Coordinates of C-alpha atoms in Angstrom, one line a residue:
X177 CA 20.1 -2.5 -37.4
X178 CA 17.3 -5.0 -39.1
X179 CA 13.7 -5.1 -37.5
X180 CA 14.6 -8.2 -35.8
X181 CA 17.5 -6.7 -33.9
X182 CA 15.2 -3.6 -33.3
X183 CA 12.9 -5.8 -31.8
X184 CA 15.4 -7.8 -29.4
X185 CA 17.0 -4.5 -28.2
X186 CA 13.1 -3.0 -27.4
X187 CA 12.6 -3.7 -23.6
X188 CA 8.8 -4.6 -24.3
X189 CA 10.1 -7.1 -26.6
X190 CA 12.5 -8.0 -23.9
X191 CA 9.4 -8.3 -21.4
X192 CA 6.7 -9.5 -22.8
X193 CA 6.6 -13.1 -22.0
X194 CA 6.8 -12.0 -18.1
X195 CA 4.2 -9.4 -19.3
X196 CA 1.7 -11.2 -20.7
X197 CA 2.2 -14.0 -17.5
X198 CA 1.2 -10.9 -15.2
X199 CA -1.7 -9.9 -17.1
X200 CA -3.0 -13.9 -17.0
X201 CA -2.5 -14.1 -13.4
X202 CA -4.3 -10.8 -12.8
X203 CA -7.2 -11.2 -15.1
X204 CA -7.5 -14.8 -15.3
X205 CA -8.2 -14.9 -19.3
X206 CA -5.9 -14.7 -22.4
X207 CA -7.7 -12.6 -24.3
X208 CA -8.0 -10.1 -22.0
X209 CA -4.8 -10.1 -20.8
X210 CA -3.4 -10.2 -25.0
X211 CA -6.0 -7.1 -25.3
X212 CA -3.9 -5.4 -22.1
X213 CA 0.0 -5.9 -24.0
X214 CA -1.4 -4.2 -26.7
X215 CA -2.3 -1.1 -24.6
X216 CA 0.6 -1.3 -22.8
X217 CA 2.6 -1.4 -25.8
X218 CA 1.0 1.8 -27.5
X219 CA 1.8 3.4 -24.1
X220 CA 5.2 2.3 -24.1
X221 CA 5.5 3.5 -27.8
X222 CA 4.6 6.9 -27.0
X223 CA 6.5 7.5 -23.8
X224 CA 9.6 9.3 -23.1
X225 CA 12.0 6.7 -23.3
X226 CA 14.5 8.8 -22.1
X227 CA 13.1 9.4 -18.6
X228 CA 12.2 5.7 -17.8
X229 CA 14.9 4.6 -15.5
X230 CA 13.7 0.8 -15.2
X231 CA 11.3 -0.3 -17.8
X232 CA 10.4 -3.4 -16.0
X233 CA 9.2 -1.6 -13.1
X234 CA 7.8 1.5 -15.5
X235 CA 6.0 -1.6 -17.9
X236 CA 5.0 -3.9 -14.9
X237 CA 3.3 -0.7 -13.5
X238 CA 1.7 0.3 -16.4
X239 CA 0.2 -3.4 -17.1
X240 CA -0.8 -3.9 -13.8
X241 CA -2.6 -0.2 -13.9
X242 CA -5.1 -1.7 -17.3
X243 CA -5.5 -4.8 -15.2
X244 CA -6.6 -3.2 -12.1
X245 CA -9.2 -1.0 -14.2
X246 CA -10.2 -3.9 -15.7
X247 CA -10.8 -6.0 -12.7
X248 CA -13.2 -4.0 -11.6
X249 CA -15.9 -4.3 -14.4
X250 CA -14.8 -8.0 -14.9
X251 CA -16.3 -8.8 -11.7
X252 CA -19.6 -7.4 -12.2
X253 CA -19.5 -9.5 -15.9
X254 CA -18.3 -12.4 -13.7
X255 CA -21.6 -11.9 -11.2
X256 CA -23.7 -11.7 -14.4
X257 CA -22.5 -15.1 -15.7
X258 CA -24.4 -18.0 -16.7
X259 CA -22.9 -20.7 -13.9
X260 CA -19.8 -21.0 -12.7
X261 CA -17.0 -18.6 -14.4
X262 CA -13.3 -20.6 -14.7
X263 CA -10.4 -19.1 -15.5
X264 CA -9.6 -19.5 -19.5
X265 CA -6.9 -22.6 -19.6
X266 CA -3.1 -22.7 -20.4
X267 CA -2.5 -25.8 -22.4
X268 CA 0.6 -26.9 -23.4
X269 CA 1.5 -30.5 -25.1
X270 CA 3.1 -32.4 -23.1
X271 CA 6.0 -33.3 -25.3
X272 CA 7.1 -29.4 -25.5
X273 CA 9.9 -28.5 -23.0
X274 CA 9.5 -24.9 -24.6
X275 CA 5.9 -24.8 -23.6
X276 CA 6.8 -26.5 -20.5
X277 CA 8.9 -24.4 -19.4
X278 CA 6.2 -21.8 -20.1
X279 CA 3.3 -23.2 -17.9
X280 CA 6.1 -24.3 -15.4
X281 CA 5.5 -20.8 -14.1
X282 CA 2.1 -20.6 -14.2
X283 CA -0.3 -20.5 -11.2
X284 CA -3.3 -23.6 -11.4
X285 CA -6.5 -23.3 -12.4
X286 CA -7.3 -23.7 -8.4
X287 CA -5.4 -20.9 -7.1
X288 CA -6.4 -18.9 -10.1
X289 CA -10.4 -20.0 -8.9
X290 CA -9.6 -18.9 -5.4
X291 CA -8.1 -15.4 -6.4
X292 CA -11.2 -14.5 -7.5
X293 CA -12.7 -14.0 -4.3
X294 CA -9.8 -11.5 -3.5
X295 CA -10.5 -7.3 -4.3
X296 CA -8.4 -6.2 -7.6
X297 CA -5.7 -4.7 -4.7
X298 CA -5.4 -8.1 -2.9
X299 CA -4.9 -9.7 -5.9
X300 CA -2.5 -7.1 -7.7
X301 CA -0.2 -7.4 -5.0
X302 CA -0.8 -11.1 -4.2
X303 CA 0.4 -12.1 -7.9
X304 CA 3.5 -9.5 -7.9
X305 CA 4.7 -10.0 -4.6
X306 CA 4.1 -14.2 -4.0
X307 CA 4.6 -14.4 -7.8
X308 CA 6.8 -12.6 -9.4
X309 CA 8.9 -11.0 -6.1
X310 CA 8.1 -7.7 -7.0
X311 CA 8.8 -5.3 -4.0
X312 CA 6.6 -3.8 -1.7
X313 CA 8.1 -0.2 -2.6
X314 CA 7.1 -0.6 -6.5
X315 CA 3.6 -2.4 -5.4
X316 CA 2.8 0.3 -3.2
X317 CA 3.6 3.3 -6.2
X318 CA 1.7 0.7 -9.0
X319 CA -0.7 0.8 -6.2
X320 CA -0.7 4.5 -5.2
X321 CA -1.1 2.9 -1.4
X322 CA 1.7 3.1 1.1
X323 CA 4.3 0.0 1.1
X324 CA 2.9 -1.0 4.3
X325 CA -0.4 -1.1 3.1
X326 CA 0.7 -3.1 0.2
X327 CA 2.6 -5.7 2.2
X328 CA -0.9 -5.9 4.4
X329 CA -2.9 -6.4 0.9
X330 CA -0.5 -9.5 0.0
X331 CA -0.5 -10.7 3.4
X332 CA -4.5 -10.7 3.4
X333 CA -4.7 -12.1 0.0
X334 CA -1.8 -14.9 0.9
X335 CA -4.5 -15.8 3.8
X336 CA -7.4 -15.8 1.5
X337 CA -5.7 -18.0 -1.3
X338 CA -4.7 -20.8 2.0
X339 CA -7.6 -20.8 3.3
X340 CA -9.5 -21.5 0.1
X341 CA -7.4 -24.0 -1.0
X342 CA -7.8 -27.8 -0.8
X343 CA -5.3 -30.0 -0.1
X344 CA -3.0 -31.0 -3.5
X345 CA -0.2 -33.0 -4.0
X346 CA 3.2 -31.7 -4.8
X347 CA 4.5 -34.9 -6.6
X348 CA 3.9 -34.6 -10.6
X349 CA 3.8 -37.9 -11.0
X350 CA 1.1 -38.9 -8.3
X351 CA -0.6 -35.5 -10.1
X352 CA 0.0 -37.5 -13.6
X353 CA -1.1 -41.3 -12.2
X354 CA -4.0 -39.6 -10.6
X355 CA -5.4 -38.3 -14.0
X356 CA -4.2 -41.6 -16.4
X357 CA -6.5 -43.2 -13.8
X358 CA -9.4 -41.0 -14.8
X359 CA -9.0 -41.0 -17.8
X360 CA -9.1 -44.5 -18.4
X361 CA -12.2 -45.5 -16.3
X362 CA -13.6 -42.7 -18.1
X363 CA -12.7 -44.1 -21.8
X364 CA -14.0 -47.6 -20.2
X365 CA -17.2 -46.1 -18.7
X366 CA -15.9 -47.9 -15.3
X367 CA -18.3 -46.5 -12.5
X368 CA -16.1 -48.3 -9.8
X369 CA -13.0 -47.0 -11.6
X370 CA -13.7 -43.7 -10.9
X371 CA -14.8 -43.7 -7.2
X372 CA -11.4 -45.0 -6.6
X373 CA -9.9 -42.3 -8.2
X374 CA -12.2 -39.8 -6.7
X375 CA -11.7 -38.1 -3.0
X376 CA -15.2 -39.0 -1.3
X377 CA -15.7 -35.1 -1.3
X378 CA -14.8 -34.3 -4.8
X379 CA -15.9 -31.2 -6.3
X380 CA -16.8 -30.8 -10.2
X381 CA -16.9 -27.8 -11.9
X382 CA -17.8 -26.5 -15.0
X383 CA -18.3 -23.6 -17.2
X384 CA -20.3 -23.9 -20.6
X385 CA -20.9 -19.8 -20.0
X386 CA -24.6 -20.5 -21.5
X387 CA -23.1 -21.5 -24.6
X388 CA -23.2 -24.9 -24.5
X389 CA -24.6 -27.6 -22.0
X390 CA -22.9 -27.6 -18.3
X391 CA -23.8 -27.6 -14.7
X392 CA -24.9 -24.0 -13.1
X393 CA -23.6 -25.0 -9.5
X394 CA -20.6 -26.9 -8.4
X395 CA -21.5 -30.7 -8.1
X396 CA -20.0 -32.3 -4.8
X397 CA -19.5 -36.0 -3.5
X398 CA -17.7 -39.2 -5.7
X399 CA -20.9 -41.0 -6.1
X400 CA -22.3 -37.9 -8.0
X401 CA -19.5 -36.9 -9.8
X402 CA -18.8 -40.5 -11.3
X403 CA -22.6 -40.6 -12.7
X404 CA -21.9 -37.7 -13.8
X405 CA -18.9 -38.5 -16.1
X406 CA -20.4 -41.6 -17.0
X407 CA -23.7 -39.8 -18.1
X408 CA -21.7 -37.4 -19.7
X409 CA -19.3 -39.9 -21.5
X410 CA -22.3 -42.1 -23.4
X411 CA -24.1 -38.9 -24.0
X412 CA -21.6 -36.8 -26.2
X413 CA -18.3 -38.8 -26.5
X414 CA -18.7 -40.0 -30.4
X415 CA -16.4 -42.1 -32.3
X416 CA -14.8 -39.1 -33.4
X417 CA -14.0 -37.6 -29.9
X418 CA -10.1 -37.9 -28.7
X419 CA -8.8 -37.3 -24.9
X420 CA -5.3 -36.6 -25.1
X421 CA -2.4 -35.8 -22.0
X422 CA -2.0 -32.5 -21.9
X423 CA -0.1 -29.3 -19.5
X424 CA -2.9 -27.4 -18.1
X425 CA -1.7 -24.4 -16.5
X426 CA 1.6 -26.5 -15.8
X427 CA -0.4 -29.2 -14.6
X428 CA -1.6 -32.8 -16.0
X429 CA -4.5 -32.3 -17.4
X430 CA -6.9 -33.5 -20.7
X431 CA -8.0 -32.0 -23.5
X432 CA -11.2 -32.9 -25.2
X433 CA -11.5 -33.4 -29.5
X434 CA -14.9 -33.6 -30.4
X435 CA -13.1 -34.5 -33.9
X436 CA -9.8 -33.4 -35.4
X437 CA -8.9 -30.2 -34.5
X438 CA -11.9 -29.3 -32.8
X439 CA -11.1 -28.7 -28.9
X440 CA -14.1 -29.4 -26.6
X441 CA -13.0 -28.7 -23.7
X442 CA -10.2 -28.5 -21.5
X443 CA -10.3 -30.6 -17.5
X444 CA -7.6 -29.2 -15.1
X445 CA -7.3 -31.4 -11.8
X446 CA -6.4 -31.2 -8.1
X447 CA -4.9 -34.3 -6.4
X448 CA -4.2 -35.0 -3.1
X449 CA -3.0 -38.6 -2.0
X450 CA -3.7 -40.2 -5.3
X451 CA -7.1 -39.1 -5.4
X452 CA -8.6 -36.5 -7.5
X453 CA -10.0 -33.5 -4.9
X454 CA -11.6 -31.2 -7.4
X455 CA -11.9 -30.8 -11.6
X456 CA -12.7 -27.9 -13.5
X457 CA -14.5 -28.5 -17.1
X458 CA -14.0 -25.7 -18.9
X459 CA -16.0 -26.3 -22.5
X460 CA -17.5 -22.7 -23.3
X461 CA -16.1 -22.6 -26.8
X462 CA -15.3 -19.0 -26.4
X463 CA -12.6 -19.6 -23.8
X464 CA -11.2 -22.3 -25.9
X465 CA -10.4 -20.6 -29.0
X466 CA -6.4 -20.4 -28.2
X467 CA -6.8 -24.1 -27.5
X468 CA -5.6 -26.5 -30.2

């Protein structure tokens, strides 16, 4: 047998894909959730292979186990922050079907914002159960909790997630017109442009993490938010600097170039009858390092 066929015929192998989209969900950042695989997989490499009747459910349990212990002291990092905290982006081009069909499964930047109002159970069973359709039986002993108590965790978290969510569209290609719209009464500095794109209560956010120049609180309202972007665009937009279509956590979305091959920043949107609800500007640097 080569390495390669090794490899294939390892269940991690066989897993990690779904793995790794578990760890994301639950932790909200790549390179967290690349630092959690490789625990898992030393784990994996030293157990008894022999007595692991599902190694799904035995890896699923033992990522969600470094993720839970994580999420913990994440928070309190996350309550430390310099302004908002955003989840790190998923970006995909747009002309991949492989990294399509990647981010086709991925949650949005907005749900992923809202889960983080949800305890580390809430949110472990949320993702598994509304997610990825793990049972309540296998929550519950990931859990150590009872399966009832699991199914009330992901019933709780289910009604946290609603009711912090705005309203969004459903239809990629209002999703897709939405942000073309933005983009170009952006690139044209068109103040009137973008309050007809913009929901009257449009929410901007933004994380620069202290590293480079953003806003410390979320800014509300269209009139607000198009000065903003305005501001924004004559201030650092350079003759260099690129916008480009891109998947953002299997959304439309834009990535910033301040100049070739060096990401700014990454815009996810929400969009609700053909108006953009909320964005989230995520330009700290350190969360854009997977970015290309």
């Amino acid at each position: 047998m080569t390495d390669t066929d090794a490899a294939l015929a390892d269940p991690f192998e066989t897993y990690r894909r779904y793995l790794g989209a578990v760890a994301y969900r639950l932790l909200g950042s790549v390179a967290d959730a690349e630092d959690v695989l490789q625990e898992a997989w030393l784990r994996w490499r030293s157990a008894d292979r022999a007595a692991v009747a599902e190694p799904r459910a035995f890896l699923t349990t033992v990522v969600t186990r470094l993720c839970y212990d994580q999420l913990g002291s994440a928070r309190v990092r996350r309550e430390e922050y310099y302004g908002e905290w955003l989840p790190e982006p998923l970006v995909a081009d747009e002309s991949s079907p492989a990294d399509l069909a990647e981010l086709g499964e991925s949650v949005s930047m907005a749900v992923l914002t809202v889960m983080e109002q949800l305890t580390p159970a809430e949110r472990a069973a949320f993702v598994l159960h509304d997610v990825f359709s793990v049972g309540f039986d296998e929550i519950a002993a990931t859990l150590e909790r009872s399966p009832q108590a699991a199914r009330q965790l992901a019933s709780r978290a289910r009604r946290r997630v609603k009711d912090g969510s705005r309203r969004s569209t459903v239809d990629p290609a209002e999703h897709r017109q939405a942000v073309s719209a933005f983009a170009a009464a952006t690139a044209g500095g068109d103040l009137q442009a973008l309050l007809a794109v913009l929901d009257p209560d449009v929410v901007w956010h933004s994380d620069g993490g202290g590293v480079v120049s953003a806003g410390v609180r979320p800014i509300v309202g269209a009139d607000r938010v198009s000065r903003l972007v305005v501001g924004l665009v004559a201030k650092f937009m350079s003759a260099e600097a690129t916008v480009s279509f891109a998947r953002v956590n299997g959304e439309p979305g834009l990535v910033i170039h301040s100049s070739p091959g060096v990401v700014a920043g990454v815009i996810a949107f929400t969009v609700a009858d053909g108006r953009i609800t909320e964005a989230y500007v995520v330009v700290n640097p350190e969360k854009l390092t997977h970015v290309k």
